[in-house]
PDB file of C-alpha atoms in Angstrom:
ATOM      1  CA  UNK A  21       6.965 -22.239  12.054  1.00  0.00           C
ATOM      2  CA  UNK A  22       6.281 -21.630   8.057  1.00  0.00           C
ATOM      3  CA  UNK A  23       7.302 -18.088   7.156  1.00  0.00           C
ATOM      4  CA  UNK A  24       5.278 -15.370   5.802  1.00  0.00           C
ATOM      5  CA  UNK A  25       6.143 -15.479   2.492  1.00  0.00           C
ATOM      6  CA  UNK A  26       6.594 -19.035   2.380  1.00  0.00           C
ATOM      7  CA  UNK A  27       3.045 -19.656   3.012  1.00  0.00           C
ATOM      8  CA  UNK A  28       1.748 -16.551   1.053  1.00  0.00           C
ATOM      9  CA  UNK A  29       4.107 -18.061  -1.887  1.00  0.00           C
ATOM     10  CA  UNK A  30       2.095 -21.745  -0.789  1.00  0.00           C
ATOM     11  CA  UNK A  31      -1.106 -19.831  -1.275  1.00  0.00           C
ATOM     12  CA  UNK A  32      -0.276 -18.135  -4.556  1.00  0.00           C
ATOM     13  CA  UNK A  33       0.947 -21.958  -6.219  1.00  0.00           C
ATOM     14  CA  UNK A  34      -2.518 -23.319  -5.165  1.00  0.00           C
ATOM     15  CA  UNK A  35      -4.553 -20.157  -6.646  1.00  0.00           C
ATOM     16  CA  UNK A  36      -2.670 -20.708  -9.547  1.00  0.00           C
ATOM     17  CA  UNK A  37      -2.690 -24.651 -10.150  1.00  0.00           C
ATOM     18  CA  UNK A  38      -6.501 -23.397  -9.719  1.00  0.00           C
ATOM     19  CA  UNK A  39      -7.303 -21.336 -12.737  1.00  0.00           C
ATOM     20  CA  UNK A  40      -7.593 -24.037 -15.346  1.00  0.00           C
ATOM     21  CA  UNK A  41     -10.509 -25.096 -13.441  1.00  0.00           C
ATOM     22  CA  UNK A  42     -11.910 -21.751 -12.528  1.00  0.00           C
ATOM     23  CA  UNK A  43     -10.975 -19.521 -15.420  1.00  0.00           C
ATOM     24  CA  UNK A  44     -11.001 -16.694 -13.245  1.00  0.00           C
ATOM     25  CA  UNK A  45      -9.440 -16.199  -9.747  1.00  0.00           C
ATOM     26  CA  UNK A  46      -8.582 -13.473  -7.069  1.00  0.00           C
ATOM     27  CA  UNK A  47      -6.308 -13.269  -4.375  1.00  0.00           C
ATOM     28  CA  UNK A  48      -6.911 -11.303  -1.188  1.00  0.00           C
ATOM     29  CA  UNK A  49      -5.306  -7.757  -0.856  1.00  0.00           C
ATOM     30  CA  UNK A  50      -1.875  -7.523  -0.816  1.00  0.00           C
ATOM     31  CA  UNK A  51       0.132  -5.402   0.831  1.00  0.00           C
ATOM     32  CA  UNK A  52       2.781  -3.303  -1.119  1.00  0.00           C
ATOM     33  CA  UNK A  53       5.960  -5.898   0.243  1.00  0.00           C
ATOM     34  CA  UNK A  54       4.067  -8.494  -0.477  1.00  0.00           C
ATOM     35  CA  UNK A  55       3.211  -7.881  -4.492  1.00  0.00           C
ATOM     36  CA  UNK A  56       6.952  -8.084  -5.399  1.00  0.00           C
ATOM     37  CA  UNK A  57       6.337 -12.033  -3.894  1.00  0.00           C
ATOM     38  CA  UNK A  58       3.586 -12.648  -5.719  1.00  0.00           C
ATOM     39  CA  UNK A  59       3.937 -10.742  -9.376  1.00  0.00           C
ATOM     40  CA  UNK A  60       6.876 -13.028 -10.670  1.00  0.00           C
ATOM     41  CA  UNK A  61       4.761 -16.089 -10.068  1.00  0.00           C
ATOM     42  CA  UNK A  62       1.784 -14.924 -11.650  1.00  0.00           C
ATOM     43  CA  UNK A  63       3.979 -13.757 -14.780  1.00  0.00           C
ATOM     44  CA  UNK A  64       5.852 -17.028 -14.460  1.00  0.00           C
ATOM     45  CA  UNK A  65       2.348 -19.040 -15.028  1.00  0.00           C
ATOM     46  CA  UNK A  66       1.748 -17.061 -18.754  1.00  0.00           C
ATOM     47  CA  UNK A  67      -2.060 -16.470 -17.346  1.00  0.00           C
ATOM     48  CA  UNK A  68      -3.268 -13.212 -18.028  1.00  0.00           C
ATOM     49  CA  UNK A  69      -3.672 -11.134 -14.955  1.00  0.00           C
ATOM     50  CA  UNK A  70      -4.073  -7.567 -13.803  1.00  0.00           C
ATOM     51  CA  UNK A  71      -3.660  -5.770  -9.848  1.00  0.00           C
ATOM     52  CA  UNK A  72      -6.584  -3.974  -8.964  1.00  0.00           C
ATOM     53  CA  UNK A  73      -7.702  -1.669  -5.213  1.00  0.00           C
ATOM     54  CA  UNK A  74     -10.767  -0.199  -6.459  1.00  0.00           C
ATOM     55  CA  UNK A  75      -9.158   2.934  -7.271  1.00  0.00           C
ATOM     56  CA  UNK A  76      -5.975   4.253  -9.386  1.00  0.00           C
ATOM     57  CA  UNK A  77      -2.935   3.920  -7.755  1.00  0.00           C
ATOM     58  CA  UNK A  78      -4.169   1.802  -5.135  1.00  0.00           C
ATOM     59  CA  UNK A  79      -1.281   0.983  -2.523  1.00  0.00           C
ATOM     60  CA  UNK A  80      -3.351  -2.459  -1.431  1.00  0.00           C
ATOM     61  CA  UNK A  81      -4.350  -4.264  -4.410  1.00  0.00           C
ATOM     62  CA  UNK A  82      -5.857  -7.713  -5.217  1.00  0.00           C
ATOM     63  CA  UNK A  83      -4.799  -9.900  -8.351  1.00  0.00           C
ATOM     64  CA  UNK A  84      -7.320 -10.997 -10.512  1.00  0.00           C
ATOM     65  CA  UNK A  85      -5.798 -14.113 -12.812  1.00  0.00           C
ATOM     66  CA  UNK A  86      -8.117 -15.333 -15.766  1.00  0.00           C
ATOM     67  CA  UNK A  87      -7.098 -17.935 -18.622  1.00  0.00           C
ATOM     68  CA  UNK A  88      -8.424 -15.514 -21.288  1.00  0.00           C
ATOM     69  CA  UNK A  89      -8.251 -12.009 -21.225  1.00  0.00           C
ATOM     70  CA  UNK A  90      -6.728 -10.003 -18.620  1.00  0.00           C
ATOM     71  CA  UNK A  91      -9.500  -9.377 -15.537  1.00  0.00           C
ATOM     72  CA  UNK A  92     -11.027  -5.370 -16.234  1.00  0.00           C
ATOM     73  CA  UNK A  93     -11.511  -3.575 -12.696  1.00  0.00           C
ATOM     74  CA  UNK A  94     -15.350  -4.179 -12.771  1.00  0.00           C
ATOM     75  CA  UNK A  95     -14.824  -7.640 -12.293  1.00  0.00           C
ATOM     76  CA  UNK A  96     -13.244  -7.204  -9.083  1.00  0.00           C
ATOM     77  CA  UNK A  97     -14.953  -8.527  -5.792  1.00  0.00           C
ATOM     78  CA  UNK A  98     -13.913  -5.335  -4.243  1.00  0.00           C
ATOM     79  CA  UNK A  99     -16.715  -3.150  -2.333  1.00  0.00           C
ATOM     80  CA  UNK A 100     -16.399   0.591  -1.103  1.00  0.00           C
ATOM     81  CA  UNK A 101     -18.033   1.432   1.843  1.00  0.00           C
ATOM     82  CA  UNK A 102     -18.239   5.286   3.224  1.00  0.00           C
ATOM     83  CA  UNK A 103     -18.965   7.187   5.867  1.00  0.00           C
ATOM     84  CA  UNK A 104     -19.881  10.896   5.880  1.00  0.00           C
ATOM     85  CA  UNK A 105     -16.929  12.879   8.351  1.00  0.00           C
ATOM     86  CA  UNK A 106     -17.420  15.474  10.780  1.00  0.00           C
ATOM     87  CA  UNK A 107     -15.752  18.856  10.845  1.00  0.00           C
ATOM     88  CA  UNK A 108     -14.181  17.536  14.404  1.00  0.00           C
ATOM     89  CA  UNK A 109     -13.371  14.061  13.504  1.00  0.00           C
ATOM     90  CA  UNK A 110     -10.055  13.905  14.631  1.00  0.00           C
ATOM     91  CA  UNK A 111      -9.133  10.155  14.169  1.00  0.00           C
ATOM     92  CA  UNK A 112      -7.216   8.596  11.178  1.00  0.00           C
ATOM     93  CA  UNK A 113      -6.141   5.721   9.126  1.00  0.00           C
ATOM     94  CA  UNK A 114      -5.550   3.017  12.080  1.00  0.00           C
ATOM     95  CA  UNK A 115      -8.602   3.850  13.800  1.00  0.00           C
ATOM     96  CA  UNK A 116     -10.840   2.975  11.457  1.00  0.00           C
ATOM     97  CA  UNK A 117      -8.484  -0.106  10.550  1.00  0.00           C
ATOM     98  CA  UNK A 118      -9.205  -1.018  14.087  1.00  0.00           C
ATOM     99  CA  UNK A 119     -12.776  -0.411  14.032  1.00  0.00           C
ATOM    100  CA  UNK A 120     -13.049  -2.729  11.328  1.00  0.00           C
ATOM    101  CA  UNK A 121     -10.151  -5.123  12.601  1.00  0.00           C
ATOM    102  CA  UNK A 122     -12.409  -5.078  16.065  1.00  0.00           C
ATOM    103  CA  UNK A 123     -15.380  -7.112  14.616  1.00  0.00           C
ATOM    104  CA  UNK A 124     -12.759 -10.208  13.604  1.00  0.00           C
ATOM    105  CA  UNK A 125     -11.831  -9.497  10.064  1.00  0.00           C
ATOM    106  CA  UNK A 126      -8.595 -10.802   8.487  1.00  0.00           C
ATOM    107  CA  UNK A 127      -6.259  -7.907   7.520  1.00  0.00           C
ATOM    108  CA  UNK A 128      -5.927  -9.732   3.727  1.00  0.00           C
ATOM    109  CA  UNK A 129      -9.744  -8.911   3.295  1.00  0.00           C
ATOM    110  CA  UNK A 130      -9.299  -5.183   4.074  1.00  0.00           C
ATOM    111  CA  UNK A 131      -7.474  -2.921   1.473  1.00  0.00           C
ATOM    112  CA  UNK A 132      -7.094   1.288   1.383  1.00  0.00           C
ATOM    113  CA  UNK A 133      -8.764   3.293   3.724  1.00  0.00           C
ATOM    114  CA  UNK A 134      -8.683   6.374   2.491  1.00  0.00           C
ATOM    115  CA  UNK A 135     -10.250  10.199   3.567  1.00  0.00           C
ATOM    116  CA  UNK A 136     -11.419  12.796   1.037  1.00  0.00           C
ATOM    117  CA  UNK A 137     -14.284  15.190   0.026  1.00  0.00           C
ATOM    118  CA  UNK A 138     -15.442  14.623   3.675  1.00  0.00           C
ATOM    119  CA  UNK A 139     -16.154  11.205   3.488  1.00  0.00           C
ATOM    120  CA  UNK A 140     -14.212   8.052   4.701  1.00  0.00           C
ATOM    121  CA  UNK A 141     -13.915   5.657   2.164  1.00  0.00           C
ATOM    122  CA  UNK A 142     -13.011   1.572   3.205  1.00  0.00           C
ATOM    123  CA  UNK A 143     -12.380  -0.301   0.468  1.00  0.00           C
ATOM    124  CA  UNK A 144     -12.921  -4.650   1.321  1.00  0.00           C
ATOM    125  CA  UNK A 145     -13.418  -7.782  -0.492  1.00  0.00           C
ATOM    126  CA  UNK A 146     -17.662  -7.861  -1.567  1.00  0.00           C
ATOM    127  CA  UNK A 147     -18.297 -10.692   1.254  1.00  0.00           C
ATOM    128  CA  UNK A 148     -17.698  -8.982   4.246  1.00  0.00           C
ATOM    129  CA  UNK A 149     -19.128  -5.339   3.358  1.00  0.00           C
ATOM    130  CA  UNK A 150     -22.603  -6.382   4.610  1.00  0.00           C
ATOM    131  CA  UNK A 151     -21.622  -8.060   7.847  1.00  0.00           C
ATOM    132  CA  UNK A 152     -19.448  -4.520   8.300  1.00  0.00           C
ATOM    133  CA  UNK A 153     -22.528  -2.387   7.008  1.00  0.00           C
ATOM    134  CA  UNK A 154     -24.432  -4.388   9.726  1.00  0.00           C
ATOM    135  CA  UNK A 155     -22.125  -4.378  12.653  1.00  0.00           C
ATOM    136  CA  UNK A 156     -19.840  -1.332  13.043  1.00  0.00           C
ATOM    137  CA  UNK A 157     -21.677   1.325  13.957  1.00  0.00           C
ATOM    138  CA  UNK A 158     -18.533   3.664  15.561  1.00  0.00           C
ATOM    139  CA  UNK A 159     -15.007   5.064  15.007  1.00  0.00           C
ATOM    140  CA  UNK A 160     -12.983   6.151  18.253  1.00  0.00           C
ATOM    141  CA  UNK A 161     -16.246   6.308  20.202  1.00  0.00           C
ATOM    142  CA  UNK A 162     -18.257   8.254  17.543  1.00  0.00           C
ATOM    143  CA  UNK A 163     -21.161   7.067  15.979  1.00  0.00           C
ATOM    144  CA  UNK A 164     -20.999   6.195  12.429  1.00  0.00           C
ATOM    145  CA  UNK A 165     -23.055   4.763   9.567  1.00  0.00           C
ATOM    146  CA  UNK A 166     -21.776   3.294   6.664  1.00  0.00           C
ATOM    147  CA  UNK A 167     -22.975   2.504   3.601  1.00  0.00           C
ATOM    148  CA  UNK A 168     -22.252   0.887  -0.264  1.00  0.00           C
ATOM    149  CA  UNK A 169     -20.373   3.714  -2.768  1.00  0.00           C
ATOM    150  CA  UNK A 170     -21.239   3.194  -6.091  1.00  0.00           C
ATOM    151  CA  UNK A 171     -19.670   5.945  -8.005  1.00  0.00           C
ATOM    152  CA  UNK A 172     -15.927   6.398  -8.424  1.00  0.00           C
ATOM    153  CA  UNK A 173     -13.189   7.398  -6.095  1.00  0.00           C
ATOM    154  CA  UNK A 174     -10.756   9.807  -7.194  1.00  0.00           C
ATOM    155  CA  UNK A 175      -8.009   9.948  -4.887  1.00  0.00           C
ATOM    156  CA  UNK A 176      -4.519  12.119  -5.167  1.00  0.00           C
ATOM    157  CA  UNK A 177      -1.880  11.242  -2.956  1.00  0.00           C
ATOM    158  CA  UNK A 178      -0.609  14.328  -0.871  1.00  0.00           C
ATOM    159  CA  UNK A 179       3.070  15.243  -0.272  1.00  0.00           C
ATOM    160  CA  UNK A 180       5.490  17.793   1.490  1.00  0.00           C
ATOM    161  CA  UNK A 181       8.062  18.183  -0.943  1.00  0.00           C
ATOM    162  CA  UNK A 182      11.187  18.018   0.717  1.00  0.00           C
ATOM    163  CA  UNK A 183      14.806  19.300  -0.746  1.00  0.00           C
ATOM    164  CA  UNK A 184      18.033  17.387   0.242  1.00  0.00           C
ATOM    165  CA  UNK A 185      21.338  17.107  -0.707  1.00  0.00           C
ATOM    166  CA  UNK A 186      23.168  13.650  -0.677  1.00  0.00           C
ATOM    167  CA  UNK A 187      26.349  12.344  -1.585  1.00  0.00           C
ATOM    168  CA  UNK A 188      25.395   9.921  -3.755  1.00  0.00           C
ATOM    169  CA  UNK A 189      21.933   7.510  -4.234  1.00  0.00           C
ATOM    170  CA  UNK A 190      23.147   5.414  -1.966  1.00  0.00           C
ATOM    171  CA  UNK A 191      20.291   4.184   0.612  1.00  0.00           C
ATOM    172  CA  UNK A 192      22.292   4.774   3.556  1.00  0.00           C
ATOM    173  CA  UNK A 193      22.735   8.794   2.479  1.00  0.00           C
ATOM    174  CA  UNK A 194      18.956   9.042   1.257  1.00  0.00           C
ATOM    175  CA  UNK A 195      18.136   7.299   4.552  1.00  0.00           C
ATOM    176  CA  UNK A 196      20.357   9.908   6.316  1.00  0.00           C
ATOM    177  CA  UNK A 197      18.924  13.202   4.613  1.00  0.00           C
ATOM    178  CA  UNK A 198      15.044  11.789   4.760  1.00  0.00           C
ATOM    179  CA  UNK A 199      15.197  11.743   8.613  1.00  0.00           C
ATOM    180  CA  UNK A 200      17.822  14.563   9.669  1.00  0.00           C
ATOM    181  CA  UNK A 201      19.818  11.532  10.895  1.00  0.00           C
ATOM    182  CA  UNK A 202      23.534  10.784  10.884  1.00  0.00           C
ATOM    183  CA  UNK A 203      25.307   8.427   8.309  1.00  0.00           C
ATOM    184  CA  UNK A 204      26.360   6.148  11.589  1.00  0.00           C
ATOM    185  CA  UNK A 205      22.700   6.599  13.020  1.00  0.00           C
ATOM    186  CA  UNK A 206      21.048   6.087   9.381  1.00  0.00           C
ATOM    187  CA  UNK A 207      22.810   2.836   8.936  1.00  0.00           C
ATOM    188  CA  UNK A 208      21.656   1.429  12.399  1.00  0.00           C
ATOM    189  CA  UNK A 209      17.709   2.266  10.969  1.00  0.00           C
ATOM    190  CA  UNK A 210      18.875  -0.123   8.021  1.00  0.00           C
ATOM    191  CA  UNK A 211      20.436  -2.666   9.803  1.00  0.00           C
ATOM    192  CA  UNK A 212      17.740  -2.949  12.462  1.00  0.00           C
ATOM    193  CA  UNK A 213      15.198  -3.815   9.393  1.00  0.00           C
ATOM    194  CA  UNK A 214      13.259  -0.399   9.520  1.00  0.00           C
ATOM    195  CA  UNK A 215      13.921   0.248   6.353  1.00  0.00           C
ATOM    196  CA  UNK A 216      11.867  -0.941   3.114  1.00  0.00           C
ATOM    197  CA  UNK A 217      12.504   0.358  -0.284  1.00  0.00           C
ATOM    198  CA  UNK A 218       9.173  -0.310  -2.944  1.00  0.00           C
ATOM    199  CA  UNK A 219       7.723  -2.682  -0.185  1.00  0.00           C
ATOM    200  CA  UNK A 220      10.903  -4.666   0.487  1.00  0.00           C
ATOM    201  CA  UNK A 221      13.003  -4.649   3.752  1.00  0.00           C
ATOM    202  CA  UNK A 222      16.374  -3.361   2.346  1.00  0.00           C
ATOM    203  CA  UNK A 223      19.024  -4.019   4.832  1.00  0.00           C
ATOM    204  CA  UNK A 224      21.872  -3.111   2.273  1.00  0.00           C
ATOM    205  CA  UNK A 225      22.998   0.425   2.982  1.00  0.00           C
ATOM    206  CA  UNK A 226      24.744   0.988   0.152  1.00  0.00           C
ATOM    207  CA  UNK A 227      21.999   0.070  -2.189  1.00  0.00           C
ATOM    208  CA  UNK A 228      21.596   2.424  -5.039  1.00  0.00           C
ATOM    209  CA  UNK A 229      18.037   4.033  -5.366  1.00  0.00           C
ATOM    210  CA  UNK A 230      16.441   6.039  -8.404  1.00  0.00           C
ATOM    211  CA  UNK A 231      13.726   8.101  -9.165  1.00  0.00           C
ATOM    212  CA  UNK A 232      10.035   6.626  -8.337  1.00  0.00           C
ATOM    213  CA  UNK A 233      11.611   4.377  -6.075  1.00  0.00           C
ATOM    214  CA  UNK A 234       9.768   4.359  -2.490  1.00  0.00           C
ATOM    215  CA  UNK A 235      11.118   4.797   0.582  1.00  0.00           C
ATOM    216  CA  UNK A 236       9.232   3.467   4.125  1.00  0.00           C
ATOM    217  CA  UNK A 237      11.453   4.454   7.142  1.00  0.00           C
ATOM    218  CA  UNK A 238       9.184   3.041  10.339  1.00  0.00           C
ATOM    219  CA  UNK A 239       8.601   6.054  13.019  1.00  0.00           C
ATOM    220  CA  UNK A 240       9.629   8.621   9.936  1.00  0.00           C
ATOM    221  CA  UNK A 241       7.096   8.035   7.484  1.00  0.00           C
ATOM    222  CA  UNK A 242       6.838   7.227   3.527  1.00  0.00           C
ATOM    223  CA  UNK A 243       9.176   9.342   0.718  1.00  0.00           C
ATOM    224  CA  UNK A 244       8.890   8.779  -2.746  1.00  0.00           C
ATOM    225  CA  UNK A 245      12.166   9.762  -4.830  1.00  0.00           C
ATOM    226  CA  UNK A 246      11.198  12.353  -7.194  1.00  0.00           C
ATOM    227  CA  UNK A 247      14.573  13.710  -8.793  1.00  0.00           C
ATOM    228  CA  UNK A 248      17.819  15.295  -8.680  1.00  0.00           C
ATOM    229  CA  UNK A 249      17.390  18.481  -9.473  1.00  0.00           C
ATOM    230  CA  UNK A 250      21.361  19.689  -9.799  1.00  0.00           C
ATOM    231  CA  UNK A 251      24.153  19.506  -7.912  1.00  0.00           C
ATOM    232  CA  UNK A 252      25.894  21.580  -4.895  1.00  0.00           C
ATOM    233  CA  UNK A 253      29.737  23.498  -5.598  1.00  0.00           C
ATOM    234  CA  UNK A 254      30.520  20.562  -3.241  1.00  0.00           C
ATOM    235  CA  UNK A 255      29.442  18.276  -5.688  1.00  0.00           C
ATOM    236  CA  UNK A 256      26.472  16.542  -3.865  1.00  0.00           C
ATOM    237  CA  UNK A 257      23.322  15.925  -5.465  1.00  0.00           C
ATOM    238  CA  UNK A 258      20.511  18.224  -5.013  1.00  0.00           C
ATOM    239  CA  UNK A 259      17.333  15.650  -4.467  1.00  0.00           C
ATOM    240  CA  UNK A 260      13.594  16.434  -4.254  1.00  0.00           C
ATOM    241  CA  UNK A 261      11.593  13.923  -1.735  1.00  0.00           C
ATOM    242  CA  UNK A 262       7.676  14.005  -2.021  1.00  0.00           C
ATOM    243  CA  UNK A 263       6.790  12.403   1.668  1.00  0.00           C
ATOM    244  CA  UNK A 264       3.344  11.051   1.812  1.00  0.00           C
ATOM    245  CA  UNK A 265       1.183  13.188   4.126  1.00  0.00           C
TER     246      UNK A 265
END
């Protein structure tokens, strides 16, 4: 059986070999782990090209390729759908995932889903928002009805700053303060492949990390290295994490 990134690089080579033709191409979304795949190639061609989610700082982007000028964010096929929320609406990011998942839609054609200013906001590629529009009508058994956003999102990620302190940037120690976990336990979490660092499964534990890298420990949650802020009389590093919330 053909890996996953064997046949998403497959897919990427044809899009490409594709764009003298078209002038202008799109992938589907891709995920975070699957951009660092994907960029090089693109670069590699010398097409212009730009990643786009339909917001800033999208997390699930699609890349837009052209021949001429790099793509501009209107020319996306992306389309945001909403929904208003209730004060008692209790359900969350994989709910509505499966909601949407439930009617037989392809993960690569979904991107953010994303809650603010009392609305859900689902963000898809423009050729399946009317068959959704048309067909899910409810979220964790409450009625719901969606329809086309036309403005502009503005979305901040939230964190919980947290305050460690580490022996060194190594990813086994970050790994180790992030979830209150041993050194010994923290490099089992690496080694079993829980561990991704900017979208990447990191299995080194004594990889170094910086500031802005981004940490995804499954069952723990998401950190984002913000900066060393000093250093203890013991020496160790004083090191802010913002975890996404």
């Amino acid at each position: 059986m053909i890996d996953h990134t064997t046949l998403l690089a497959a897919k990427i080579g044809d899009l490409i070999d594709s764009v003298n033709k078209k002038s202008l191409v799109f992938t589907h979304f891709l995920s975070e782990s699957e951009l660092p795949i994907v960029m090089p190639m693109i670069a590699k061609s010398g097409y212009k090209f730009r990643s786009y989610g339909g917001y800033d700082n999208a997390q699930r982007t699609i890349v837009g390729i052209s021949c001429f000028d790099a793509p501009q964010p209107d020319w996306f096929p992306i389309s945001v759908l909403c929904f208003k929320l209730l004060k008692d609406d209790s359900f969350g990011h994989r709910d509505v995932l499966g909601a949407v998942m439930s009617l037989g839609i392809k993960r690569e054609l979904i991107g953010d889903i994303i809650f603010t200013e009392g609305y859900c906001y689902i963000f898809v590629e423009d050729t399946i928002s009317e068959y959704i529009i048309n067909n899910l009508d409810s979220v964790s058994n409450r009625a719901v009805s969606l329809s086309v956003y036309d403005g502009v999102v503005h979305y901040e990620m939230k964190y919980e700053e947290l305050l460690c302190s580490v022996m060194s940037m190594r990813l086994d120690c970050i790994v180790s303060a992030a979830a209150a976990h041993s050194r010994t336990d923290a490099e089992n979490v690496i080694l079993s492949g829980s561990v991704r660092v900017n979208g990447i499964e990191n299995k080194k534990k004594d990889a170094q990390l910086k500031s802005g890298d981004i940490l995804t420990i499954k069952r723990y949650g998401k950190y984002k290295i913000d900066s060393a802020v000093g250093t203890t009389k013991k020496g160790r590093i004083k090191l802010r994490l913002l975890k996404y919330i």
